[in-house]
PDB file of C-alpha atoms and ligand atoms in Angstrom:
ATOM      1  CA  UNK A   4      -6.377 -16.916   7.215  1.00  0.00           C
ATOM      2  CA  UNK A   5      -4.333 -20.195   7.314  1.00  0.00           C
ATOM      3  CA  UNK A   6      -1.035 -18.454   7.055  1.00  0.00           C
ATOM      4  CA  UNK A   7       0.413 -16.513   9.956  1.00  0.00           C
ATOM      5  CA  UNK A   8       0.752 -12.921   8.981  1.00  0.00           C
ATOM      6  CA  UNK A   9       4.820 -11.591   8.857  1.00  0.00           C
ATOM      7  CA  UNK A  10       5.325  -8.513  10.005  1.00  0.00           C
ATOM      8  CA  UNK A  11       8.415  -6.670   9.623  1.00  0.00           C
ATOM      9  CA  UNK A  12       9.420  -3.462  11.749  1.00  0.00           C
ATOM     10  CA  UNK A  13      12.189  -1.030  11.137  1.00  0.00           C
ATOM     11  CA  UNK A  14      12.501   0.819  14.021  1.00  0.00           C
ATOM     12  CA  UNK A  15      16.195   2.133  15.390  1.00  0.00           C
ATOM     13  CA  UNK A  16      14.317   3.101  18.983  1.00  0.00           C
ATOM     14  CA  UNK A  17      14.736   0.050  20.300  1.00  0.00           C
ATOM     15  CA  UNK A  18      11.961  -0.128  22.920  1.00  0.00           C
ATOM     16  CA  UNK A  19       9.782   1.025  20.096  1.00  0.00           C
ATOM     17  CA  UNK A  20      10.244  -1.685  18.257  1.00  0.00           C
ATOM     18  CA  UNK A  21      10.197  -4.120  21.475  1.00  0.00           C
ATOM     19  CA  UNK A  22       6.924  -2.740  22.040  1.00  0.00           C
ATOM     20  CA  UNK A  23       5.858  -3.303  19.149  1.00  0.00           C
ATOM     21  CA  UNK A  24       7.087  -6.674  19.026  1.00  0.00           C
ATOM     22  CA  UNK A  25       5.365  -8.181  22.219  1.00  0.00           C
ATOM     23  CA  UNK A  26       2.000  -6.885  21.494  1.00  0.00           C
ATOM     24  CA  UNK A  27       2.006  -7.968  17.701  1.00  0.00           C
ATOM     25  CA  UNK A  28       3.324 -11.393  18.831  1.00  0.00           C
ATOM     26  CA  UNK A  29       0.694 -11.432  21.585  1.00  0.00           C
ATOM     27  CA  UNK A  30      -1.822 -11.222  18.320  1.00  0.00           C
ATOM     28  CA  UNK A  31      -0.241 -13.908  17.029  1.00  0.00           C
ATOM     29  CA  UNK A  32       1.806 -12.739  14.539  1.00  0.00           C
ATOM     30  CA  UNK A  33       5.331 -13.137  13.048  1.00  0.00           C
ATOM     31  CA  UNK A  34       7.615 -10.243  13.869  1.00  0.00           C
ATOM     32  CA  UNK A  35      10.949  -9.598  12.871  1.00  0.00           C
ATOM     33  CA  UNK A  36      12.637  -6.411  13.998  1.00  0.00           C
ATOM     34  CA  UNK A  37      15.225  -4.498  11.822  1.00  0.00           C
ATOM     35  CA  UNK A  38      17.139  -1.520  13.343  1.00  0.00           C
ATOM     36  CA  UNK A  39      18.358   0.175   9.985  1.00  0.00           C
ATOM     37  CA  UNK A  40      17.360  -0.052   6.740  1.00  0.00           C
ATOM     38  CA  UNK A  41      20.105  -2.025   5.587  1.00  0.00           C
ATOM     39  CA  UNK A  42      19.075  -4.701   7.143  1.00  0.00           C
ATOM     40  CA  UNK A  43      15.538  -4.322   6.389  1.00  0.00           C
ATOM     41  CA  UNK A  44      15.967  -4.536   2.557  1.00  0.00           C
ATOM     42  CA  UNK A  45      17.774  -7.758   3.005  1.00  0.00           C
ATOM     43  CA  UNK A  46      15.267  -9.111   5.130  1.00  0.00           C
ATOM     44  CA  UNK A  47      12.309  -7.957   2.670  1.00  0.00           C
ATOM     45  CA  UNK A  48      14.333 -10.186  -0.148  1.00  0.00           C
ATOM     46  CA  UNK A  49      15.018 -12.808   1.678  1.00  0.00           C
ATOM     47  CA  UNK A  50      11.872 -13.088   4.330  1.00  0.00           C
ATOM     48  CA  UNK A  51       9.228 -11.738   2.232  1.00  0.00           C
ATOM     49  CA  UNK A  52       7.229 -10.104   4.833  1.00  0.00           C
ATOM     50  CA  UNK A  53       3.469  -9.542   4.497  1.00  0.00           C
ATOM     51  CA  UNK A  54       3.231  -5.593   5.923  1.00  0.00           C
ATOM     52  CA  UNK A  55       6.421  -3.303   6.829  1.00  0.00           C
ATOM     53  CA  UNK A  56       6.315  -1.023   9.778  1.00  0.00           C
ATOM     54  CA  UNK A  57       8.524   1.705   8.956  1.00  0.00           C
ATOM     55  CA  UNK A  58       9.865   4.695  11.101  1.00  0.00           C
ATOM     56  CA  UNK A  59      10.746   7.722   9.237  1.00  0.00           C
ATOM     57  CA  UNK A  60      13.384   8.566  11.451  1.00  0.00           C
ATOM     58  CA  UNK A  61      16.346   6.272  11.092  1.00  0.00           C
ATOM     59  CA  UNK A  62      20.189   6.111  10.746  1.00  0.00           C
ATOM     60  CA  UNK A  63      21.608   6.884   7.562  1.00  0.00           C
ATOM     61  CA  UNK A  64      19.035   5.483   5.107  1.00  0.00           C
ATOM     62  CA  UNK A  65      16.035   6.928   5.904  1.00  0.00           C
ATOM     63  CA  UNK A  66      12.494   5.521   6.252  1.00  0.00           C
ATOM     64  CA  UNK A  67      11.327   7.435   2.887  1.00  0.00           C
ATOM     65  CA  UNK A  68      14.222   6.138   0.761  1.00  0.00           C
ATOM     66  CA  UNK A  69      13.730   2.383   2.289  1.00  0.00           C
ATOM     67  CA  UNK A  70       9.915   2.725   1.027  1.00  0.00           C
ATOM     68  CA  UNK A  71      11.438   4.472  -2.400  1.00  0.00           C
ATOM     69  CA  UNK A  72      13.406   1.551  -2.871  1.00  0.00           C
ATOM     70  CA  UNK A  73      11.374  -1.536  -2.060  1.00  0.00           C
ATOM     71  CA  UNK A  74       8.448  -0.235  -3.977  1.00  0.00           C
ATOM     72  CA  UNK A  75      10.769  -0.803  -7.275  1.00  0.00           C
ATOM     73  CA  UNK A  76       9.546  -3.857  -7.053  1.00  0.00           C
ATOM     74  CA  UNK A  77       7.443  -4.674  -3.968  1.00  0.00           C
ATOM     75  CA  UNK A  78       3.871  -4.032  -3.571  1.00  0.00           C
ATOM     76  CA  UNK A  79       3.443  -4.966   0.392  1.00  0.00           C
ATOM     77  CA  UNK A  80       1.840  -2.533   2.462  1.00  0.00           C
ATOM     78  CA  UNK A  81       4.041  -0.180   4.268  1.00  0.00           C
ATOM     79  CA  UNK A  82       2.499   1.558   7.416  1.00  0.00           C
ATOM     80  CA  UNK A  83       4.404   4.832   8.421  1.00  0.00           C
ATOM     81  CA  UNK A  84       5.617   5.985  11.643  1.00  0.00           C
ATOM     82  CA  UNK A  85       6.020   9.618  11.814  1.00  0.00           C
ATOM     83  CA  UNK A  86       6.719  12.434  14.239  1.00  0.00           C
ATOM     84  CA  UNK A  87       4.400  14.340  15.268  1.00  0.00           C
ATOM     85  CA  UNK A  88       5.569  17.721  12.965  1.00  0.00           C
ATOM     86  CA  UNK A  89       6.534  16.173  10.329  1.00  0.00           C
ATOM     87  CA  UNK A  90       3.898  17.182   8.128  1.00  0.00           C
ATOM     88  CA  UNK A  91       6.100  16.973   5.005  1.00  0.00           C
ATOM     89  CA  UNK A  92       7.560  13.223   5.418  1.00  0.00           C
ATOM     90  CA  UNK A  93       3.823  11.844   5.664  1.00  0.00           C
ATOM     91  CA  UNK A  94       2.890  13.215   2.329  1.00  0.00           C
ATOM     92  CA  UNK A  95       6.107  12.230   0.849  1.00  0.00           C
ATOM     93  CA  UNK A  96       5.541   8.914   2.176  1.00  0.00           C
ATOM     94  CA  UNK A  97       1.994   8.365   0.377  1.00  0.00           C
ATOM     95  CA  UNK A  98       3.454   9.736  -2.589  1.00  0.00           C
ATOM     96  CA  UNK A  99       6.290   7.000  -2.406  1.00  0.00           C
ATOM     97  CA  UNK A 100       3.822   4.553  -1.995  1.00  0.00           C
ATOM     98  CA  UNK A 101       3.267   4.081   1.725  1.00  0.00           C
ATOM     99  CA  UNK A 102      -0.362   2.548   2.244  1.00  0.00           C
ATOM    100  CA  UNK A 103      -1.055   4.474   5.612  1.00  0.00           C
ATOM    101  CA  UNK A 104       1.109   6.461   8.603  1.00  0.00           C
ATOM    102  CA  UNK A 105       0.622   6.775  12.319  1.00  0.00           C
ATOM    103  CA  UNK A 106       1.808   9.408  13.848  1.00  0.00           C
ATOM    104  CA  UNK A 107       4.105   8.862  17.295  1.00  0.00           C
ATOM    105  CA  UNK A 108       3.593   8.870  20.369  1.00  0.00           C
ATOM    106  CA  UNK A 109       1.196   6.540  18.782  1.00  0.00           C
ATOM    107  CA  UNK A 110      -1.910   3.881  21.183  1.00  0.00           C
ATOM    108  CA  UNK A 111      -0.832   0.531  20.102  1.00  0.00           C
ATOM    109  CA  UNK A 112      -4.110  -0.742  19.850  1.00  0.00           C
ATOM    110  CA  UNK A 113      -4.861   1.795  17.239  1.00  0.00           C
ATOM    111  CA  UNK A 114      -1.980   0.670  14.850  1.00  0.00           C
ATOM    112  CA  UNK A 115      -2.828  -3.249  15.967  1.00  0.00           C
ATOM    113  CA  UNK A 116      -6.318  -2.188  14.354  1.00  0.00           C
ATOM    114  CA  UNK A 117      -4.816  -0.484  10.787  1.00  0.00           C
ATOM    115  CA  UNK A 118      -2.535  -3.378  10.519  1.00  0.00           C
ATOM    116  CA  UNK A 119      -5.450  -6.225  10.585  1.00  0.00           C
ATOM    117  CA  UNK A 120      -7.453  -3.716   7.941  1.00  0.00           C
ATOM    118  CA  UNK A 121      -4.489  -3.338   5.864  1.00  0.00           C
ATOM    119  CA  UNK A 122      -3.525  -7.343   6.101  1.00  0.00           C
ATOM    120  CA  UNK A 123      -7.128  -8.433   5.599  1.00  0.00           C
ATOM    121  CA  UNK A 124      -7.889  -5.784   2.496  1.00  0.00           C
ATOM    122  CA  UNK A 125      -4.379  -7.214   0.804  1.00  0.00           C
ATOM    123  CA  UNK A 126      -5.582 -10.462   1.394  1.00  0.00           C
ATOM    124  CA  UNK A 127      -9.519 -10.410   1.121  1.00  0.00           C
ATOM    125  CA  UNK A 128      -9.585  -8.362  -2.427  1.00  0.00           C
ATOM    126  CA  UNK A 129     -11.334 -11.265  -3.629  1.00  0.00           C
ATOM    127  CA  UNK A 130     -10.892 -12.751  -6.906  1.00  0.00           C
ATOM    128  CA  UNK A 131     -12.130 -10.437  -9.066  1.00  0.00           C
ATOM    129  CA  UNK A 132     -12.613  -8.847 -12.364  1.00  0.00           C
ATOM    130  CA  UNK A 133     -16.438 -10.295 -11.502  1.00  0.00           C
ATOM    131  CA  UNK A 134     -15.495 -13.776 -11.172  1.00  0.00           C
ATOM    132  CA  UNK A 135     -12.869 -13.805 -13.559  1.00  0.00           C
ATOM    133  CA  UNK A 136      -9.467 -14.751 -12.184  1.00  0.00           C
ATOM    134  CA  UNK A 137      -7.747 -13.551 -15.892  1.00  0.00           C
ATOM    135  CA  UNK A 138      -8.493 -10.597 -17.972  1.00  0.00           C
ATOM    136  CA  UNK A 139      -6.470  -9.447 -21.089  1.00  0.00           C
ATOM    137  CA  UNK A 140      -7.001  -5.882 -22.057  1.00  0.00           C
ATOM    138  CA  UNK A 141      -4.597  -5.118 -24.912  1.00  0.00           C
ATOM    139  CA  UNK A 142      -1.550  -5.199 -23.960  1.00  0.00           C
ATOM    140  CA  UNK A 143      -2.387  -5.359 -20.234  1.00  0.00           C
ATOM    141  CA  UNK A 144      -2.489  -8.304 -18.808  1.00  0.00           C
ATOM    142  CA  UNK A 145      -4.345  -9.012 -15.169  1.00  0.00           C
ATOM    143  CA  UNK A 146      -3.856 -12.183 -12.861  1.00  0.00           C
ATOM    144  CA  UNK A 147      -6.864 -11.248  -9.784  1.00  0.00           C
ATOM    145  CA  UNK A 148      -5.298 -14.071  -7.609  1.00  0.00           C
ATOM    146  CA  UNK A 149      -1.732 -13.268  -8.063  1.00  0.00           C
ATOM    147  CA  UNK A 150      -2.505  -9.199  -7.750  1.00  0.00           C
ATOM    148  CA  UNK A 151      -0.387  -9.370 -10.816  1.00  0.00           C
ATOM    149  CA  UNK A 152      -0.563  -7.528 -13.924  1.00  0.00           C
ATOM    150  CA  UNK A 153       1.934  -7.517 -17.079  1.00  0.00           C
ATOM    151  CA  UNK A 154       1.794  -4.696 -19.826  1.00  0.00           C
ATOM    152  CA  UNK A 155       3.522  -6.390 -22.965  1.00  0.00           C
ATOM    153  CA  UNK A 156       4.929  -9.133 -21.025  1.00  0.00           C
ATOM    154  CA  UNK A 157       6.696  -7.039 -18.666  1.00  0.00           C
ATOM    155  CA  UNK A 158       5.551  -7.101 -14.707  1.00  0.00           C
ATOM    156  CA  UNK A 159       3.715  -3.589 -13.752  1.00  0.00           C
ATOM    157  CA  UNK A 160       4.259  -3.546 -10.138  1.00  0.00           C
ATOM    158  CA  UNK A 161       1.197  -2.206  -8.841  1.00  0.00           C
ATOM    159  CA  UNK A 162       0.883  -0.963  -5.225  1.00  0.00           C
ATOM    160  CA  UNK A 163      -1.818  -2.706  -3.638  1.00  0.00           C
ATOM    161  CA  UNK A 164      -4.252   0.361  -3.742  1.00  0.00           C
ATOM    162  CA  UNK A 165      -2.993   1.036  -7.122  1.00  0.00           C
ATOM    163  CA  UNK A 166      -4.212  -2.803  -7.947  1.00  0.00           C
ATOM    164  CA  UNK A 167      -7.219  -2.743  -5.873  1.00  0.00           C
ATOM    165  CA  UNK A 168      -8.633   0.593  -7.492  1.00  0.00           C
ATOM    166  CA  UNK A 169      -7.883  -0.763 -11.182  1.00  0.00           C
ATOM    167  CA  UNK A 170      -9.674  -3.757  -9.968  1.00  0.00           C
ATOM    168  CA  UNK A 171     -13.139  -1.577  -8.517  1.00  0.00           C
ATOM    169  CA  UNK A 172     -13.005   0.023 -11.944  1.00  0.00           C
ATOM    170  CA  UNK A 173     -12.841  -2.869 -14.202  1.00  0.00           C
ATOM    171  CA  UNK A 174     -15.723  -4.185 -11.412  1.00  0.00           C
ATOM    172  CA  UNK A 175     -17.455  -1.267 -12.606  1.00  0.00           C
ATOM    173  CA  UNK A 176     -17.953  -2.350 -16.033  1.00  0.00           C
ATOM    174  CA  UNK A 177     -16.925   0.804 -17.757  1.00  0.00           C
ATOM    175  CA  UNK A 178     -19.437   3.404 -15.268  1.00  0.00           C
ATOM    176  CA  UNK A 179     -17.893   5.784 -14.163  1.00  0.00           C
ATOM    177  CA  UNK A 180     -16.721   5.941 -10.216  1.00  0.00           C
ATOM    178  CA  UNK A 181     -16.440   9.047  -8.288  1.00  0.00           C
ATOM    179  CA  UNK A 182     -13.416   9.844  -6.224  1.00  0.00           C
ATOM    180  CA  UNK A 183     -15.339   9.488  -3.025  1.00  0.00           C
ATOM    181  CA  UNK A 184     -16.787   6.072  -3.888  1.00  0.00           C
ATOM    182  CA  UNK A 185     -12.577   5.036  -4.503  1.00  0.00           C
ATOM    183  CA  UNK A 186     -12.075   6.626  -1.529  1.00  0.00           C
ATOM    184  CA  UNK A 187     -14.931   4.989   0.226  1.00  0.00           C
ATOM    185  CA  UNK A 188     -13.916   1.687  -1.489  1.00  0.00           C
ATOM    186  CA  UNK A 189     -10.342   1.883  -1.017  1.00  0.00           C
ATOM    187  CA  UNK A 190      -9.610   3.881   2.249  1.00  0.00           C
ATOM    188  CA  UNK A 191     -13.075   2.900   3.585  1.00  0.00           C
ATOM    189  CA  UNK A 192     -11.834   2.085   7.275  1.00  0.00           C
ATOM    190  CA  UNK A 193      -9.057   4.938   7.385  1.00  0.00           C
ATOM    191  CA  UNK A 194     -11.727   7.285   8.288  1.00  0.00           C
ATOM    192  CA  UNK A 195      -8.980   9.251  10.661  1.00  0.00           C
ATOM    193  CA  UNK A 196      -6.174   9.168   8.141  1.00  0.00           C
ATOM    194  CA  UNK A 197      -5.952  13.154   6.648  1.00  0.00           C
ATOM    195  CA  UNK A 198      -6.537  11.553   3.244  1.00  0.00           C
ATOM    196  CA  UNK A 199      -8.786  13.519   0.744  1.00  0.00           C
ATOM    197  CA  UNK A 200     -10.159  13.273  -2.866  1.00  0.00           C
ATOM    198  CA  UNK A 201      -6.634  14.207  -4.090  1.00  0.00           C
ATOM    199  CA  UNK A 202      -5.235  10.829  -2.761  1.00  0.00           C
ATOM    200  CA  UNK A 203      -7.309   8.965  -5.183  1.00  0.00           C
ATOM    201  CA  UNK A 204      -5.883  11.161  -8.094  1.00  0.00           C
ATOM    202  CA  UNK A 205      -2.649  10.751  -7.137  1.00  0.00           C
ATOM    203  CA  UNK A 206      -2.890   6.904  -7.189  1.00  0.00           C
ATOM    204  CA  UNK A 207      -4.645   7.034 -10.309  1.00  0.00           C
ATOM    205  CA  UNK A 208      -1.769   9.014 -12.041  1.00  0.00           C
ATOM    206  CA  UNK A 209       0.990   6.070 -10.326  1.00  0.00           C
ATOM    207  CA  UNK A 210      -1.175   3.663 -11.872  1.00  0.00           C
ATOM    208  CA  UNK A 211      -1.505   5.225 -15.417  1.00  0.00           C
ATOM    209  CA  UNK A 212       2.329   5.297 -15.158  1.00  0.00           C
ATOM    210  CA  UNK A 213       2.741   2.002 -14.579  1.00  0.00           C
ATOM    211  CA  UNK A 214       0.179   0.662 -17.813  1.00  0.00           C
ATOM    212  CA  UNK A 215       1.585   2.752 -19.814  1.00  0.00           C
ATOM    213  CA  UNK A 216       0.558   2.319 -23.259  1.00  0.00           C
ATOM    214  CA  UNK A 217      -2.880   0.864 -21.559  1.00  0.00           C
ATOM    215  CA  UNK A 218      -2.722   3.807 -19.448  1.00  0.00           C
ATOM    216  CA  UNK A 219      -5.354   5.656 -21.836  1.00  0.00           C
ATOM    217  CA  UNK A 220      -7.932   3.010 -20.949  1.00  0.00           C
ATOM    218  CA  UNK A 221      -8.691   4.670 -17.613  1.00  0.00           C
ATOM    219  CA  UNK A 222     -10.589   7.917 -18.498  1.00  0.00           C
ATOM    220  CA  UNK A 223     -11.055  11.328 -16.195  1.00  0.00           C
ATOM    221  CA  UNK A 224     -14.919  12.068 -16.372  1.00  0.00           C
ATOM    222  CA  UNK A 225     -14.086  15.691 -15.756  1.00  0.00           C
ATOM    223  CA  UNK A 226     -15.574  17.039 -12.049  1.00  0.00           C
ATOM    224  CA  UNK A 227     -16.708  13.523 -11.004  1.00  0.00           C
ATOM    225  CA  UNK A 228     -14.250  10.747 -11.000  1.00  0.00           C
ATOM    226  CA  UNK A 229     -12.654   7.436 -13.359  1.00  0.00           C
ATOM    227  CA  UNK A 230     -14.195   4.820 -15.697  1.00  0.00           C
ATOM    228  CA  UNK A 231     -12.431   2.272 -17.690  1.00  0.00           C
ATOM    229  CA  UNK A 232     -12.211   1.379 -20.919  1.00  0.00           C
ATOM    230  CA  UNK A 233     -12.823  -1.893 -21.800  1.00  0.00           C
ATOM    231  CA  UNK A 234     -12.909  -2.359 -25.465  1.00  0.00           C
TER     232      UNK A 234
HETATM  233 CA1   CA B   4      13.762   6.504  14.660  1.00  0.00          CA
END
């Protein structure tokens, strides 16, 4: 990568986030630190950071409604920080979009590991659609470099799983993929996150949202998983 990676962190503990901080600058990338998420959502405009690390936990706007908001129109990948209980906030987060969660008190080595998967995977989805770097599919509209797809002109806003499992599919050629091949695909390296079959469909059911009238083009093969349409 030629670019530095930007990494944001919201984090109101404050030697959390100076952890956090020193040992993400000590892999060489660029941190900046917000303490509420205020101040985070005016640093994702403005800053246009390349992952968010996001505690749950914070002072008046909370970590869920920061990831509700930004993923209006935002598709960077959001790792979680969670309490150790909070059973219910983790699943709401993946639901709201987050890409993964750790769960505090938290090895910093492990999240140093998730964040190079998660920076490489939104980077390294190469350009795709088997070589093709533009595909028009009614009304649907996919740029592969840009991770950028418009349904009747208007922008679609894909998550970057959301993206990267249309992608596999149109890969596919119209076979059909099971969820555990998305889920191998897609999650491959989360092997430890409490992720399950159910995942995929709910990412599969954001996406269909989001293409809607295209949505139709990605069929359920009853009991075994997704194909595309392509014609
Ligand atoms: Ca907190």
């Amino acid at each position: 990568m030629i670019t530095k990676a930007k990494i944001l962190i919201v984090e109101d503990e404050r030697d959390i986030a100076r952890l956090l901080r020193y040992n993400l600058e000590k892999d060489r990338y660029k941190v900046l630190v917000a303490n509420d998420a205020e101040s985070a959502l005016k640093m994702v405009r403005k800053q246009h950071p390349d992952l968010i690390i996001l505690d749950i936990m914070l002072p008046k706007m909370d970590g869920l409604e920061f990831l509700k908001t930004i993923r209006a129109d935002n598709n960077v990948p959001v790792v979680l920080l969670t309490a150790k209980r909070s059973e219910m906030d983790r699943i709401l987060g993946l639901k709201l979009g987050a890409d993964d969660y750790i769960v505090k008190p938290f090895s910093v080595g492990e999240l140093q590991a998730r964040i190079a998967g998660h920076l490489r995977r939104a980077s390294g989805i190469p350009a795709g659609g088997n070589g093709k770097k533009h595909l028009s599919l009614g009304a649907m509209d996919i740029d592969f470099d840009r991770h950028a797809i418009t349904v009747k002109g208007r922008p679609a806003h894909l998550a970057p799983k959301e993206f990267a499992i249309l992608k596999l599919l149109i890969e596919a050629d119209g076979k059909v993929l099971s969820r555990e091949q998305l889920l191998e695909m897609i999650w491959g390296l989360d092997k430890n996150m409490e992720i399950d079959t159910r995942t995929v469909d709910q990412h599969i059911a954001r996406l269909r949202r989001k293409i809607r009238p295209e949505d139709e083009r990605i069929a359920t093969v009853p009991n075994f998983g997704y194909q595309v349409r392509l014609n």
